[in-house]
mmCIF file of N, CA and C in Angstrom:
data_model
loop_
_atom_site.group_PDB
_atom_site.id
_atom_site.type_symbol
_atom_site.label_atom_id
_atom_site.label_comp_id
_atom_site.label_asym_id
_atom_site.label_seq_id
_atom_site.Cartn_x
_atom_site.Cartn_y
_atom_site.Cartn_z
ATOM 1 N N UNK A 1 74.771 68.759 -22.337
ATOM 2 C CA UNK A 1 73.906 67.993 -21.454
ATOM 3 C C UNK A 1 74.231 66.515 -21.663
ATOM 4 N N UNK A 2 74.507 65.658 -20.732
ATOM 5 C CA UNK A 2 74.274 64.110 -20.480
ATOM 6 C C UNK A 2 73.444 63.297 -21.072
ATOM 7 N N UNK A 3 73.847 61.937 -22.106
ATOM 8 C CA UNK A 3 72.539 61.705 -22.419
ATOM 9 C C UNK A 3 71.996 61.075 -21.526
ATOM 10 N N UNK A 4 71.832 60.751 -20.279
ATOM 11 C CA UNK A 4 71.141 60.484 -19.480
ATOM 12 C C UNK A 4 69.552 61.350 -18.947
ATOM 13 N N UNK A 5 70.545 62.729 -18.930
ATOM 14 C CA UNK A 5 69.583 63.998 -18.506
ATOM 15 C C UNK A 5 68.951 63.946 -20.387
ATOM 16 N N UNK A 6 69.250 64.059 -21.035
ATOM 17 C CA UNK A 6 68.393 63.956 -22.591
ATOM 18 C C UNK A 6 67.121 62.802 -22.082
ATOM 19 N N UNK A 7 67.754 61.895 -21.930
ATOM 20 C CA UNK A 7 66.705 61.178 -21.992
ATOM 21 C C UNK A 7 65.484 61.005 -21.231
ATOM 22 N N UNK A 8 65.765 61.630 -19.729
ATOM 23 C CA UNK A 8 64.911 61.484 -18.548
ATOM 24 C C UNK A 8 64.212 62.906 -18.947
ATOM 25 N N UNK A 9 64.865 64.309 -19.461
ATOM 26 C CA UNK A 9 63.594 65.109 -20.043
ATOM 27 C C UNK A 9 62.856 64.817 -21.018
ATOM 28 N N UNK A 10 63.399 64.400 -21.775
ATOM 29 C CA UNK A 10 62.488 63.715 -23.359
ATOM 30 C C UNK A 10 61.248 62.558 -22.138
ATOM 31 N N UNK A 11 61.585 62.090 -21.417
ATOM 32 C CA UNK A 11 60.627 61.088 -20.652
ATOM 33 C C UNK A 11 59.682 62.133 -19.789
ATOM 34 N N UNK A 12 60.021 62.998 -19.301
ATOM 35 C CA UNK A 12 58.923 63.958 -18.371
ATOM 36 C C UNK A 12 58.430 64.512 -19.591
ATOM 37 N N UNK A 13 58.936 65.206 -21.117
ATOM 38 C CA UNK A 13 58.272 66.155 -21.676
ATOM 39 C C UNK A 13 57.073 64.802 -22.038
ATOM 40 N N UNK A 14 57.494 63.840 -22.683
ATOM 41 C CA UNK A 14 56.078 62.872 -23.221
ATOM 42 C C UNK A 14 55.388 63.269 -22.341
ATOM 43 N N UNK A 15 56.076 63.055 -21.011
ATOM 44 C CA UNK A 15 54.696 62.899 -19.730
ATOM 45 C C UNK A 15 53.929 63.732 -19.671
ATOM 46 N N UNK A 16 54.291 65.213 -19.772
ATOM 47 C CA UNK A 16 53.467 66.102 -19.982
ATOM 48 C C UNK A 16 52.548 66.227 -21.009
ATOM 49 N N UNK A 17 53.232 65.766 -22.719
ATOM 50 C CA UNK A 17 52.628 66.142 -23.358
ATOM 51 C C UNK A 17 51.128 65.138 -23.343
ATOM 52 N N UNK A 18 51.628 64.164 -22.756
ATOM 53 C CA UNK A 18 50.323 62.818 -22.724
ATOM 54 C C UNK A 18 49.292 63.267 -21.741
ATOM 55 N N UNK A 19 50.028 63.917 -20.784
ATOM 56 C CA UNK A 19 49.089 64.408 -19.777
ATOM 57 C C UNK A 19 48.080 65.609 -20.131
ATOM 58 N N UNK A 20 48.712 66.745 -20.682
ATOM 59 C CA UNK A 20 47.723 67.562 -21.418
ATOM 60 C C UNK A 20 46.583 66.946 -22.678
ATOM 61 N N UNK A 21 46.920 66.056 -23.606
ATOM 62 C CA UNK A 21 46.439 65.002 -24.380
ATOM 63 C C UNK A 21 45.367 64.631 -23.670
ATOM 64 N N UNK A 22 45.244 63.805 -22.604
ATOM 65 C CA UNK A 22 44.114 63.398 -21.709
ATOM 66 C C UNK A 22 43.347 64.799 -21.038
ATOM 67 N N UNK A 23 43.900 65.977 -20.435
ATOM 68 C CA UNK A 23 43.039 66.695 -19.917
ATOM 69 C C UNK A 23 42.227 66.896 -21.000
ATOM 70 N N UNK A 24 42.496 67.407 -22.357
ATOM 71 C CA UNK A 24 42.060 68.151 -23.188
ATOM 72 C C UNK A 24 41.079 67.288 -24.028
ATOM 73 N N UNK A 25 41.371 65.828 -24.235
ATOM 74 C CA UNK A 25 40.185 64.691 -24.435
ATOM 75 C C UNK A 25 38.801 64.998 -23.525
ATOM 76 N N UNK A 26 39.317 64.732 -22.256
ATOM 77 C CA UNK A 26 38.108 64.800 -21.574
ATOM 78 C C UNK A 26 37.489 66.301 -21.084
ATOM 79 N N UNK A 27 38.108 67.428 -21.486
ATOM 80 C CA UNK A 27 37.645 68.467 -21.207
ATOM 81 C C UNK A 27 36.585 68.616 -22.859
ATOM 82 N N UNK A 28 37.057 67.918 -23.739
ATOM 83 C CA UNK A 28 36.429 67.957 -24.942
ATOM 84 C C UNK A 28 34.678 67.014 -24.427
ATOM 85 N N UNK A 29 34.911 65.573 -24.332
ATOM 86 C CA UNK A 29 33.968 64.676 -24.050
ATOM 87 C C UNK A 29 32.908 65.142 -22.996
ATOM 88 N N UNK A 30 33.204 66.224 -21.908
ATOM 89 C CA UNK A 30 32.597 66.336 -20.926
ATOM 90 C C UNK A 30 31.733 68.036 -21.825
ATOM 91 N N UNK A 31 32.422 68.910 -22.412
ATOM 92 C CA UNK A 31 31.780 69.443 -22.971
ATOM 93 C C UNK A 31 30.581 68.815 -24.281
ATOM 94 N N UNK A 32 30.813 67.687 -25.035
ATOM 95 C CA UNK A 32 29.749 67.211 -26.100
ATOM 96 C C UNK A 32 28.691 66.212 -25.330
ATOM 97 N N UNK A 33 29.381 65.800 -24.048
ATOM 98 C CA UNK A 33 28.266 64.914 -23.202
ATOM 99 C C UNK A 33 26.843 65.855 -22.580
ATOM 100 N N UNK A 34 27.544 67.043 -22.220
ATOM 101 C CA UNK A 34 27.159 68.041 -21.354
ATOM 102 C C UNK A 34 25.577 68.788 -22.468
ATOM 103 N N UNK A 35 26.422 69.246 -23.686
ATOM 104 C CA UNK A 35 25.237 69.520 -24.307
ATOM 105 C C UNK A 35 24.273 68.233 -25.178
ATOM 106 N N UNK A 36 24.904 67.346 -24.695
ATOM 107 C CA UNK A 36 24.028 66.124 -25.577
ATOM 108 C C UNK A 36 24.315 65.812 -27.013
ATOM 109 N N UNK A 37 25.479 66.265 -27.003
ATOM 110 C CA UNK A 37 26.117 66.253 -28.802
ATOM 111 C C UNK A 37 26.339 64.685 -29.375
ATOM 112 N N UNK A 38 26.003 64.395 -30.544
ATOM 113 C CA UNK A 38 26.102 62.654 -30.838
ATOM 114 C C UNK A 38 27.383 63.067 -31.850
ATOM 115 N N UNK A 39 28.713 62.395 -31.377
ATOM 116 C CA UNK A 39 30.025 62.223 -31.497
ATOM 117 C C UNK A 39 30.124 62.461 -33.392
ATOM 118 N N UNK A 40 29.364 61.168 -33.623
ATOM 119 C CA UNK A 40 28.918 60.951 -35.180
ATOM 120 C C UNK A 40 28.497 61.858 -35.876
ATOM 121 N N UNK A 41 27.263 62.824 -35.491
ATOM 122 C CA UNK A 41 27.274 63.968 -36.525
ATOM 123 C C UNK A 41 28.125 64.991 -36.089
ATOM 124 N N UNK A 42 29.522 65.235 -35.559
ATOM 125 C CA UNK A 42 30.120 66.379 -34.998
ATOM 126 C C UNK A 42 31.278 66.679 -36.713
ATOM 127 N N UNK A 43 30.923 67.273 -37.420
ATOM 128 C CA UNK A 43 32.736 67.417 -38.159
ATOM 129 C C UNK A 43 33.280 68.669 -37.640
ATOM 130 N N UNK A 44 34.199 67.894 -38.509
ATOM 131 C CA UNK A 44 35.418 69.135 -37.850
ATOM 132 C C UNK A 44 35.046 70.572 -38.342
ATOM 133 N N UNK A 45 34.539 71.235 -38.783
ATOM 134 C CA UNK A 45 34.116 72.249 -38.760
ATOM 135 C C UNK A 45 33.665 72.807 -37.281
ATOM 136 N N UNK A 46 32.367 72.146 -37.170
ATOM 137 C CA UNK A 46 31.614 71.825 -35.724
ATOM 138 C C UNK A 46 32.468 71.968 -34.815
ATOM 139 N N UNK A 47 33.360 70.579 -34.794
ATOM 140 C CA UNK A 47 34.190 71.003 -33.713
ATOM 141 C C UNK A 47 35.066 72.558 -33.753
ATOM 142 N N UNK A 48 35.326 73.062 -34.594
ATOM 143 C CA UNK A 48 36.196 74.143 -34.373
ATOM 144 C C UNK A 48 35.470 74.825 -34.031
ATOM 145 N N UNK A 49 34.141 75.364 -34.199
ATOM 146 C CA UNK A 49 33.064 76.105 -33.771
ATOM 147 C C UNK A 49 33.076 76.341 -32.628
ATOM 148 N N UNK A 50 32.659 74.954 -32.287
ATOM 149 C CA UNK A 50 32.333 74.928 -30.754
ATOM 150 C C UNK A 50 33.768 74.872 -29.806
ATOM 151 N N UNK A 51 35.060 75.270 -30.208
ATOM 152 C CA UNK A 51 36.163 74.952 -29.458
ATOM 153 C C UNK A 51 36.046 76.745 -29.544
ATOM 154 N N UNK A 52 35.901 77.513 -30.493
ATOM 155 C CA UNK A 52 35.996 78.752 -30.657
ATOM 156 C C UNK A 52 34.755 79.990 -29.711
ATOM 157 N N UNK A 53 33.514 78.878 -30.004
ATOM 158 C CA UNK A 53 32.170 79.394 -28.838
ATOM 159 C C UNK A 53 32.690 79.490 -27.119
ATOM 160 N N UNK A 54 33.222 78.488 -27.032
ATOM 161 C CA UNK A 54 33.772 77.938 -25.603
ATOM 162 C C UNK A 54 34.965 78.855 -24.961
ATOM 163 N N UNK A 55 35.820 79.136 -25.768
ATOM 164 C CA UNK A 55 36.582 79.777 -25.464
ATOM 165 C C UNK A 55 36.538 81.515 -25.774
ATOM 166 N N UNK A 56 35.450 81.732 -26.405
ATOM 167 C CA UNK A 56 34.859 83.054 -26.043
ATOM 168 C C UNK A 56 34.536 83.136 -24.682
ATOM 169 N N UNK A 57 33.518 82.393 -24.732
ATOM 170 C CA UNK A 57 33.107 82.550 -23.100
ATOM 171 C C UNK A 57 33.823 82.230 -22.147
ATOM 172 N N UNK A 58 34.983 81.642 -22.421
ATOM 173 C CA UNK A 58 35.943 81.470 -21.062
ATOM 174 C C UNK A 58 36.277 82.812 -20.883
ATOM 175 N N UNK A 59 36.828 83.787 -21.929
ATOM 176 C CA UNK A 59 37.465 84.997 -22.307
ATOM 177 C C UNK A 59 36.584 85.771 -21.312
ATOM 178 N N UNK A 60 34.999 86.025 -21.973
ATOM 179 C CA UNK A 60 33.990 86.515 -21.347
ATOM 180 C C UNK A 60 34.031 86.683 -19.583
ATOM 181 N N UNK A 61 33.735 85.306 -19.322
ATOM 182 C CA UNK A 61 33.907 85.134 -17.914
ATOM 183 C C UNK A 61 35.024 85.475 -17.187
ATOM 184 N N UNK A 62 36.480 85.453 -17.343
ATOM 185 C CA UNK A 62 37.503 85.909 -16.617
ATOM 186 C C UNK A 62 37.586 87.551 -16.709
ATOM 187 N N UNK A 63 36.946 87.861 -17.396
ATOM 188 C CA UNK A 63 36.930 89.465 -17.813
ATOM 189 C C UNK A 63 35.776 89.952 -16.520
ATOM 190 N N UNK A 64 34.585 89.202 -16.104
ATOM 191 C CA UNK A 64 33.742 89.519 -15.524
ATOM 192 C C UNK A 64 34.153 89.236 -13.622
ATOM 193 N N UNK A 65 35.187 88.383 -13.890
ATOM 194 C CA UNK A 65 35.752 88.342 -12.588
ATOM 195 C C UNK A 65 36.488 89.461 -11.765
#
């Protein structure tokens, strides 16, 4: 491969990876806004919890579709 073509995929993969980065921020923020969660008492425990609760029920719901 060209390093030209190296470089212009290495430039779309960032893009992507920055782009998933932001969905997944605000798919996070809109879930702790949503239940009223204060950022400050969340640890990471918590968060894994609730990334693990959430995605049960995504599981849940596509199953019911």
């Amino acid at each position: 491969m060209c390093p030209k073509i190296r470089i212009k995929f290495a430039i779309y993969h960032q893009k992507i990876k920055d782009e998933k980065n932001k969905i997944e921020q605000r798919l996070g923020k809109q879930i702790i806004s949503q239940d009223n969660l204060d950022y400050a008492n969340l640890s990471n425990d918590q968060i894994k919890l609730l990334a693990k609760q959430f995605s049960e029920f995504l599981k849940v719901k596509s199953v019911d579709h």
